[in-house]
Short mmCIF file of N, CA and C in Angstrom, two decimals:
data_model
loop_
_atom_site.label_atom_id
_atom_site.label_comp_id
_atom_site.label_asym_id
_atom_site.label_seq_id
_atom_site.Cartn_x
_atom_site.Cartn_y
_atom_site.Cartn_z
N MET A 1 136.87 131.23 71.11
CA MET A 1 136.28 130.37 72.10
C MET A 1 137.27 129.27 72.42
N ALA A 2 137.62 129.10 73.60
CA ALA A 2 138.49 128.05 74.06
C ALA A 2 137.83 126.64 74.00
N LEU A 3 138.59 125.72 73.59
CA LEU A 3 138.05 124.32 73.48
C LEU A 3 138.14 123.69 74.89
N PRO A 4 137.17 122.85 75.21
CA PRO A 4 137.14 122.23 76.54
C PRO A 4 138.35 121.23 76.69
N PRO A 5 138.88 121.13 77.89
CA PRO A 5 139.90 120.16 78.13
C PRO A 5 139.44 118.71 77.91
N LEU A 6 140.32 117.87 77.56
CA LEU A 6 140.00 116.41 77.33
C LEU A 6 141.06 115.52 77.90
N THR A 7 140.68 114.57 78.68
CA THR A 7 141.53 113.48 79.06
C THR A 7 141.27 112.35 78.15
N LEU A 8 142.19 111.94 77.38
CA LEU A 8 142.01 110.89 76.32
C LEU A 8 142.81 109.67 76.60
N SER A 9 142.24 108.51 76.46
CA SER A 9 142.94 107.24 76.35
C SER A 9 142.66 106.71 75.03
N LEU A 10 143.72 106.45 74.21
CA LEU A 10 143.63 105.97 72.87
C LEU A 10 144.20 104.54 72.86
N GLN A 11 143.39 103.55 72.55
CA GLN A 11 143.75 102.16 72.66
C GLN A 11 143.55 101.44 71.33
N PHE A 12 144.45 100.54 70.97
CA PHE A 12 144.35 99.72 69.81
C PHE A 12 144.38 98.25 70.19
N GLY A 13 143.34 97.50 69.75
CA GLY A 13 143.39 96.08 69.90
C GLY A 13 144.45 95.46 69.01
N ARG A 14 144.50 94.14 69.06
CA ARG A 14 145.46 93.45 68.14
C ARG A 14 144.69 92.87 66.98
N PHE A 15 145.06 93.30 65.80
CA PHE A 15 144.37 92.79 64.67
C PHE A 15 145.26 93.07 63.40
N ASP A 16 144.95 92.30 62.32
CA ASP A 16 145.74 92.52 61.11
C ASP A 16 145.54 93.97 60.56
N GLY A 17 146.63 94.57 60.21
CA GLY A 17 146.54 95.98 59.63
C GLY A 17 146.47 97.05 60.66
N VAL A 18 146.74 96.74 61.91
CA VAL A 18 146.63 97.76 62.98
C VAL A 18 147.52 98.97 62.67
N ALA A 19 148.68 98.73 62.00
CA ALA A 19 149.62 99.85 61.76
C ALA A 19 148.91 100.94 60.89
N GLU A 20 148.13 100.54 59.87
CA GLU A 20 147.40 101.49 59.09
C GLU A 20 146.48 102.36 59.87
N HIS A 21 145.81 101.74 60.81
CA HIS A 21 144.83 102.43 61.67
C HIS A 21 145.51 103.36 62.68
N ARG A 22 146.62 102.90 63.22
CA ARG A 22 147.39 103.75 64.12
C ARG A 22 147.89 105.03 63.33
N ALA A 23 148.34 104.81 62.08
CA ALA A 23 148.81 105.95 61.26
C ALA A 23 147.70 106.93 60.94
N ALA A 24 146.47 106.43 60.81
CA ALA A 24 145.33 107.31 60.53
C ALA A 24 144.86 108.07 61.79
N LEU A 25 145.30 107.62 62.94
CA LEU A 25 144.79 108.20 64.17
C LEU A 25 145.86 108.71 65.11
N PRO A 26 146.67 109.68 64.66
CA PRO A 26 147.63 110.26 65.53
C PRO A 26 146.91 110.90 66.71
N ARG A 27 147.48 110.71 67.90
CA ARG A 27 146.82 111.19 69.11
C ARG A 27 146.41 112.64 69.08
N HIS A 28 147.29 113.47 68.59
CA HIS A 28 147.01 114.89 68.53
C HIS A 28 145.81 115.22 67.72
N LYS A 29 145.60 114.48 66.58
CA LYS A 29 144.39 114.70 65.75
C LYS A 29 143.12 114.17 66.41
N VAL A 30 143.24 112.98 67.03
CA VAL A 30 142.06 112.44 67.75
C VAL A 30 141.61 113.43 68.78
N GLU A 31 142.57 113.91 69.51
CA GLU A 31 142.22 114.89 70.62
C GLU A 31 141.60 116.13 69.99
N ARG A 32 142.11 116.65 68.98
CA ARG A 32 141.61 117.84 68.29
C ARG A 32 140.15 117.61 67.81
N TRP A 33 139.92 116.50 67.15
CA TRP A 33 138.55 116.21 66.60
C TRP A 33 137.57 116.13 67.78
N LEU A 34 137.98 115.44 68.83
CA LEU A 34 136.98 115.23 69.98
C LEU A 34 136.74 116.61 70.68
N ARG A 35 137.81 117.34 70.90
CA ARG A 35 137.63 118.60 71.62
C ARG A 35 136.69 119.55 70.80
N HIS A 36 136.78 119.50 69.53
CA HIS A 36 135.85 120.36 68.70
C HIS A 36 134.42 119.88 68.82
N ALA A 37 134.21 118.62 69.14
CA ALA A 37 132.85 118.09 69.22
C ALA A 37 132.28 118.19 70.62
N LEU A 38 133.11 118.47 71.61
CA LEU A 38 132.62 118.57 73.00
C LEU A 38 132.12 119.95 73.39
N ASP A 39 131.08 120.01 74.13
CA ASP A 39 130.52 121.25 74.70
C ASP A 39 130.99 121.42 76.14
N ALA A 40 131.62 120.40 76.71
CA ALA A 40 132.05 120.43 78.07
C ALA A 40 133.39 119.65 78.20
N ASP A 41 134.02 119.77 79.40
CA ASP A 41 135.23 118.97 79.62
C ASP A 41 134.91 117.45 79.34
N GLY A 42 135.93 116.73 78.94
CA GLY A 42 135.74 115.35 78.63
C GLY A 42 136.72 114.38 79.13
N GLU A 43 136.31 113.17 79.41
CA GLU A 43 137.15 112.07 79.75
C GLU A 43 136.70 110.93 78.87
N ILE A 44 137.45 110.70 77.79
CA ILE A 44 137.01 109.75 76.76
C ILE A 44 138.08 108.76 76.45
N THR A 45 137.66 107.48 76.39
CA THR A 45 138.48 106.40 75.93
C THR A 45 138.08 106.05 74.52
N VAL A 46 139.01 106.00 73.59
CA VAL A 46 138.77 105.57 72.21
C VAL A 46 139.51 104.25 72.04
N ARG A 47 138.75 103.23 71.66
CA ARG A 47 139.37 101.92 71.42
C ARG A 47 139.07 101.45 70.02
N ILE A 48 140.11 101.06 69.29
CA ILE A 48 139.99 100.57 67.94
C ILE A 48 140.08 99.05 68.02
N VAL A 49 139.08 98.35 67.54
CA VAL A 49 138.96 96.87 67.72
C VAL A 49 138.80 96.17 66.38
N ASP A 50 138.95 94.84 66.44
CA ASP A 50 138.74 93.99 65.32
C ASP A 50 137.20 93.66 65.21
N ALA A 51 136.84 92.97 64.13
CA ALA A 51 135.45 92.61 63.90
C ALA A 51 134.83 91.77 65.00
N GLU A 52 135.61 90.82 65.50
CA GLU A 52 135.12 89.93 66.54
C GLU A 52 134.73 90.69 67.82
N GLU A 53 135.59 91.55 68.29
CA GLU A 53 135.27 92.32 69.48
C GLU A 53 134.14 93.31 69.24
N GLY A 54 134.18 93.96 68.07
CA GLY A 54 133.10 94.89 67.71
C GLY A 54 131.73 94.23 67.65
N GLN A 55 131.68 93.03 67.11
CA GLN A 55 130.43 92.25 67.00
C GLN A 55 129.95 91.83 68.39
N ALA A 56 130.89 91.35 69.23
CA ALA A 56 130.53 90.90 70.59
C ALA A 56 129.95 92.10 71.38
N LEU A 57 130.61 93.22 71.30
CA LEU A 57 130.07 94.39 72.05
C LEU A 57 128.73 94.84 71.55
N ASN A 58 128.52 94.87 70.21
CA ASN A 58 127.23 95.31 69.66
C ASN A 58 126.16 94.25 70.01
N ARG A 59 126.50 93.01 70.01
CA ARG A 59 125.56 91.94 70.35
C ARG A 59 125.17 92.04 71.86
N ASP A 60 126.17 92.17 72.69
CA ASP A 60 125.94 92.14 74.13
C ASP A 60 125.26 93.40 74.65
N TYR A 61 125.55 94.52 74.07
CA TYR A 61 124.95 95.78 74.63
C TYR A 61 123.84 96.37 73.80
N ARG A 62 123.73 95.96 72.47
CA ARG A 62 122.67 96.55 71.72
C ARG A 62 121.78 95.44 71.11
N GLN A 63 122.10 94.20 71.41
CA GLN A 63 121.37 93.05 70.87
C GLN A 63 121.31 93.05 69.34
N LYS A 64 122.38 93.46 68.76
CA LYS A 64 122.50 93.49 67.26
C LYS A 64 123.77 92.68 66.97
N ASP A 65 123.60 91.54 66.34
CA ASP A 65 124.69 90.58 66.15
C ASP A 65 125.49 90.82 64.89
N TYR A 66 126.12 91.97 64.85
CA TYR A 66 127.06 92.28 63.73
C TYR A 66 128.02 93.39 64.22
N ALA A 67 129.14 93.48 63.57
CA ALA A 67 130.07 94.57 63.93
C ALA A 67 129.55 95.84 63.24
N THR A 68 129.62 96.96 63.99
CA THR A 68 129.17 98.23 63.50
C THR A 68 130.34 99.22 63.55
N ASN A 69 130.23 100.35 62.85
CA ASN A 69 131.40 101.26 62.81
C ASN A 69 131.78 101.86 64.18
N VAL A 70 130.83 102.41 64.92
CA VAL A 70 131.16 103.07 66.19
C VAL A 70 130.06 102.76 67.21
N LEU A 71 130.52 102.42 68.40
CA LEU A 71 129.65 102.23 69.57
C LEU A 71 130.04 103.30 70.60
N THR A 72 129.04 103.92 71.17
CA THR A 72 129.26 104.92 72.20
C THR A 72 128.66 104.42 73.49
N PHE A 73 129.57 104.38 74.50
CA PHE A 73 129.09 104.02 75.85
C PHE A 73 129.26 105.30 76.67
N ASP A 74 128.14 105.91 76.97
CA ASP A 74 128.19 107.23 77.64
C ASP A 74 127.82 106.99 79.14
N TYR A 75 128.59 107.65 80.00
CA TYR A 75 128.46 107.37 81.46
C TYR A 75 127.98 108.62 82.17
N ALA A 76 128.37 109.81 81.65
CA ALA A 76 128.01 111.07 82.30
C ALA A 76 128.14 112.19 81.29
N THR A 77 127.34 113.24 81.48
CA THR A 77 127.49 114.43 80.63
C THR A 77 127.72 115.67 81.43
N ASP A 78 127.51 115.62 82.72
CA ASP A 78 127.64 116.86 83.54
C ASP A 78 128.25 116.51 84.91
N PRO A 79 129.26 117.15 85.29
CA PRO A 79 129.88 118.30 84.71
C PRO A 79 130.93 117.96 83.61
N VAL A 80 131.21 116.62 83.52
CA VAL A 80 132.28 116.16 82.55
C VAL A 80 131.63 115.09 81.67
N VAL A 81 131.85 115.18 80.42
CA VAL A 81 131.41 114.13 79.46
C VAL A 81 132.35 112.96 79.64
N MET A 82 131.78 111.83 80.05
CA MET A 82 132.59 110.61 80.28
C MET A 82 132.04 109.54 79.35
N ALA A 83 132.86 108.96 78.53
CA ALA A 83 132.35 107.99 77.54
C ALA A 83 133.53 107.11 76.96
N ASP A 84 133.12 105.95 76.47
CA ASP A 84 134.00 105.08 75.75
C ASP A 84 133.47 105.06 74.33
N LEU A 85 134.38 105.27 73.33
CA LEU A 85 133.98 105.17 71.91
C LEU A 85 134.78 103.97 71.38
N VAL A 86 134.08 103.06 70.83
CA VAL A 86 134.69 101.82 70.34
C VAL A 86 134.43 101.77 68.83
N LEU A 87 135.50 101.77 68.08
CA LEU A 87 135.36 101.79 66.59
C LEU A 87 135.97 100.52 66.02
N CYS A 88 135.20 99.88 65.13
CA CYS A 88 135.62 98.61 64.55
C CYS A 88 136.43 98.86 63.28
N ALA A 89 137.76 98.60 63.34
CA ALA A 89 138.60 98.91 62.22
C ALA A 89 138.22 98.36 60.90
N PRO A 90 137.86 97.09 60.76
CA PRO A 90 137.49 96.56 59.49
C PRO A 90 136.27 97.21 58.84
N VAL A 91 135.34 97.50 59.71
CA VAL A 91 134.09 98.22 59.25
C VAL A 91 134.40 99.66 58.80
N VAL A 92 135.20 100.35 59.57
CA VAL A 92 135.57 101.72 59.20
C VAL A 92 136.35 101.72 57.93
N ALA A 93 137.28 100.79 57.75
CA ALA A 93 138.09 100.72 56.51
C ALA A 93 137.20 100.44 55.30
N ARG A 94 136.28 99.49 55.46
CA ARG A 94 135.33 99.10 54.38
C ARG A 94 134.51 100.29 53.96
N GLU A 95 133.91 100.91 54.99
CA GLU A 95 133.02 102.10 54.70
C GLU A 95 133.77 103.25 54.04
N ALA A 96 134.97 103.50 54.51
CA ALA A 96 135.78 104.61 53.91
C ALA A 96 136.01 104.32 52.46
N ALA A 97 136.36 103.05 52.13
CA ALA A 97 136.61 102.73 50.70
C ALA A 97 135.32 102.83 49.90
N GLU A 98 134.22 102.31 50.41
CA GLU A 98 132.92 102.43 49.72
C GLU A 98 132.52 103.85 49.49
N GLN A 99 132.78 104.73 50.42
CA GLN A 99 132.32 106.11 50.37
C GLN A 99 133.35 107.05 49.68
N GLY A 100 134.49 106.49 49.27
CA GLY A 100 135.54 107.27 48.58
C GLY A 100 136.16 108.29 49.52
N LYS A 101 136.29 107.99 50.81
CA LYS A 101 136.94 108.82 51.81
C LYS A 101 138.23 108.22 52.19
N THR A 102 139.13 109.09 52.76
CA THR A 102 140.35 108.49 53.31
C THR A 102 139.95 107.88 54.70
N LEU A 103 140.77 106.96 55.15
CA LEU A 103 140.51 106.31 56.40
C LEU A 103 140.49 107.36 57.51
N GLN A 104 141.42 108.33 57.46
CA GLN A 104 141.49 109.36 58.46
C GLN A 104 140.21 110.23 58.46
N GLN A 105 139.73 110.61 57.31
CA GLN A 105 138.47 111.40 57.26
C GLN A 105 137.28 110.65 57.81
N HIS A 106 137.23 109.34 57.56
CA HIS A 106 136.06 108.60 58.08
C HIS A 106 136.18 108.41 59.65
N TYR A 107 137.43 108.23 60.13
CA TYR A 107 137.60 108.18 61.56
C TYR A 107 137.22 109.49 62.18
N ALA A 108 137.62 110.60 61.62
CA ALA A 108 137.33 111.91 62.18
C ALA A 108 135.79 112.08 62.28
N HIS A 109 135.07 111.71 61.21
CA HIS A 109 133.60 111.80 61.22
C HIS A 109 132.97 110.94 62.35
N LEU A 110 133.43 109.70 62.39
CA LEU A 110 132.90 108.77 63.37
C LEU A 110 133.20 109.13 64.80
N LEU A 111 134.37 109.74 65.07
CA LEU A 111 134.69 110.19 66.39
C LEU A 111 133.86 111.38 66.78
N VAL A 112 133.64 112.33 65.87
CA VAL A 112 132.71 113.42 66.13
C VAL A 112 131.32 112.93 66.39
N HIS A 113 130.91 111.95 65.51
CA HIS A 113 129.53 111.37 65.69
C HIS A 113 129.40 110.72 67.06
N GLY A 114 130.41 109.93 67.43
CA GLY A 114 130.34 109.27 68.80
C GLY A 114 130.38 110.28 69.91
N ALA A 115 131.16 111.34 69.79
CA ALA A 115 131.20 112.34 70.86
C ALA A 115 129.88 113.06 70.97
N LEU A 116 129.19 113.27 69.92
CA LEU A 116 127.84 113.85 69.96
C LEU A 116 126.86 112.94 70.70
N HIS A 117 126.96 111.62 70.32
CA HIS A 117 126.09 110.66 71.05
C HIS A 117 126.41 110.66 72.57
N ALA A 118 127.62 110.80 72.91
CA ALA A 118 128.04 110.86 74.36
C ALA A 118 127.43 111.99 75.08
N GLN A 119 127.03 113.03 74.29
CA GLN A 119 126.44 114.24 74.90
C GLN A 119 124.94 114.32 74.75
N GLY A 120 124.36 113.19 74.33
CA GLY A 120 122.94 113.08 74.27
C GLY A 120 122.26 113.26 72.88
N TRP A 121 123.10 113.54 71.88
CA TRP A 121 122.51 113.66 70.53
C TRP A 121 122.10 112.27 70.06
N ASP A 122 120.97 112.14 69.33
CA ASP A 122 120.48 110.89 68.89
C ASP A 122 119.84 111.02 67.56
N HIS A 123 120.31 110.27 66.56
CA HIS A 123 119.69 110.37 65.20
C HIS A 123 118.68 109.30 64.97
N GLU A 124 118.42 108.42 65.98
CA GLU A 124 117.48 107.34 65.78
C GLU A 124 116.06 107.62 66.40
N THR A 125 115.95 108.82 66.96
CA THR A 125 114.68 109.19 67.63
C THR A 125 113.65 109.80 66.65
N SER A 126 114.10 110.55 65.66
CA SER A 126 113.23 111.10 64.67
C SER A 126 114.02 111.60 63.50
N GLU A 127 113.35 111.91 62.39
CA GLU A 127 114.01 112.42 61.21
C GLU A 127 114.61 113.82 61.50
N ALA A 128 113.84 114.62 62.25
CA ALA A 128 114.27 115.95 62.65
C ALA A 128 115.59 115.87 63.49
N ASP A 129 115.62 114.94 64.43
CA ASP A 129 116.83 114.78 65.26
C ASP A 129 118.05 114.33 64.38
N ALA A 130 117.74 113.46 63.43
CA ALA A 130 118.80 112.95 62.54
C ALA A 130 119.39 114.09 61.75
N GLU A 131 118.47 114.91 61.20
CA GLU A 131 118.93 116.10 60.40
C GLU A 131 119.72 117.05 61.23
N GLU A 132 119.29 117.33 62.49
CA GLU A 132 119.94 118.20 63.35
C GLU A 132 121.33 117.69 63.68
N MET A 133 121.46 116.38 64.00
CA MET A 133 122.74 115.80 64.30
C MET A 133 123.70 115.89 63.09
N GLU A 134 123.16 115.49 61.94
CA GLU A 134 124.00 115.57 60.75
C GLU A 134 124.51 116.94 60.46
N ALA A 135 123.65 117.95 60.63
CA ALA A 135 124.07 119.32 60.44
C ALA A 135 125.15 119.74 61.41
N ARG A 136 125.01 119.29 62.63
CA ARG A 136 126.07 119.61 63.65
C ARG A 136 127.35 118.95 63.28
N GLU A 137 127.31 117.68 62.82
CA GLU A 137 128.54 116.94 62.42
C GLU A 137 129.22 117.71 61.27
N ILE A 138 128.40 118.13 60.28
CA ILE A 138 128.95 118.80 59.13
C ILE A 138 129.60 120.12 59.56
N GLU A 139 128.98 120.81 60.49
CA GLU A 139 129.53 122.10 60.99
C GLU A 139 130.83 121.90 61.69
N ILE A 140 130.92 120.90 62.57
CA ILE A 140 132.16 120.60 63.30
C ILE A 140 133.26 120.16 62.39
N LEU A 141 132.99 119.33 61.42
CA LEU A 141 134.01 118.83 60.48
C LEU A 141 134.45 119.98 59.57
N ALA A 142 133.58 120.85 59.14
CA ALA A 142 133.96 121.97 58.35
C ALA A 142 134.90 122.91 59.09
N GLY A 143 134.62 123.10 60.39
CA GLY A 143 135.56 123.87 61.24
C GLY A 143 136.92 123.27 61.38
N LEU A 144 137.00 122.01 61.20
CA LEU A 144 138.26 121.27 61.22
C LEU A 144 138.91 121.18 59.88
N GLY A 145 138.29 121.82 58.82
CA GLY A 145 138.79 121.71 57.48
C GLY A 145 138.55 120.40 56.79
N LEU A 146 137.57 119.64 57.28
CA LEU A 146 137.25 118.31 56.69
C LEU A 146 135.94 118.40 55.84
N PRO A 147 135.82 117.56 54.84
CA PRO A 147 134.64 117.68 53.95
C PRO A 147 133.39 117.15 54.62
N ASN A 148 132.28 117.48 53.97
CA ASN A 148 130.98 117.01 54.42
C ASN A 148 130.98 115.50 54.26
N PRO A 149 130.70 114.73 55.34
CA PRO A 149 130.75 113.26 55.27
C PRO A 149 129.57 112.66 54.58
N TYR A 150 128.56 113.45 54.37
CA TYR A 150 127.33 112.93 53.79
C TYR A 150 127.28 113.29 52.33
#
């Protein structure tokens, strides 16, 4: 099965330790992870931000005044998946350490997670939806040779 085409913009904000995050996110891997998570052609911007920008976006768009790991701004799903995925570097790094994962493994999981959100998957609607989304994430990551993130 051919993977869907993807137009990718990969952006990094300015923050302490940005080099470590750039190293964990080589463009070819980000593109591969996202393409495996997409069911249709995609136009996706991935932006890696500091805690201040992550908190401001979460506060302004979700009314939650804290920095979270990934925010998905989905604009269209048909005929092309169009979305912005914003990942907060300090939160991702902290979670990876707490969960005993590499930074790259955690980014891969969160990018797959965000891409599924961009296609309408939602784990906050019911327990059944959460289990279905987690199962899909596990399946995609396994196909990429990555461990179960849960």
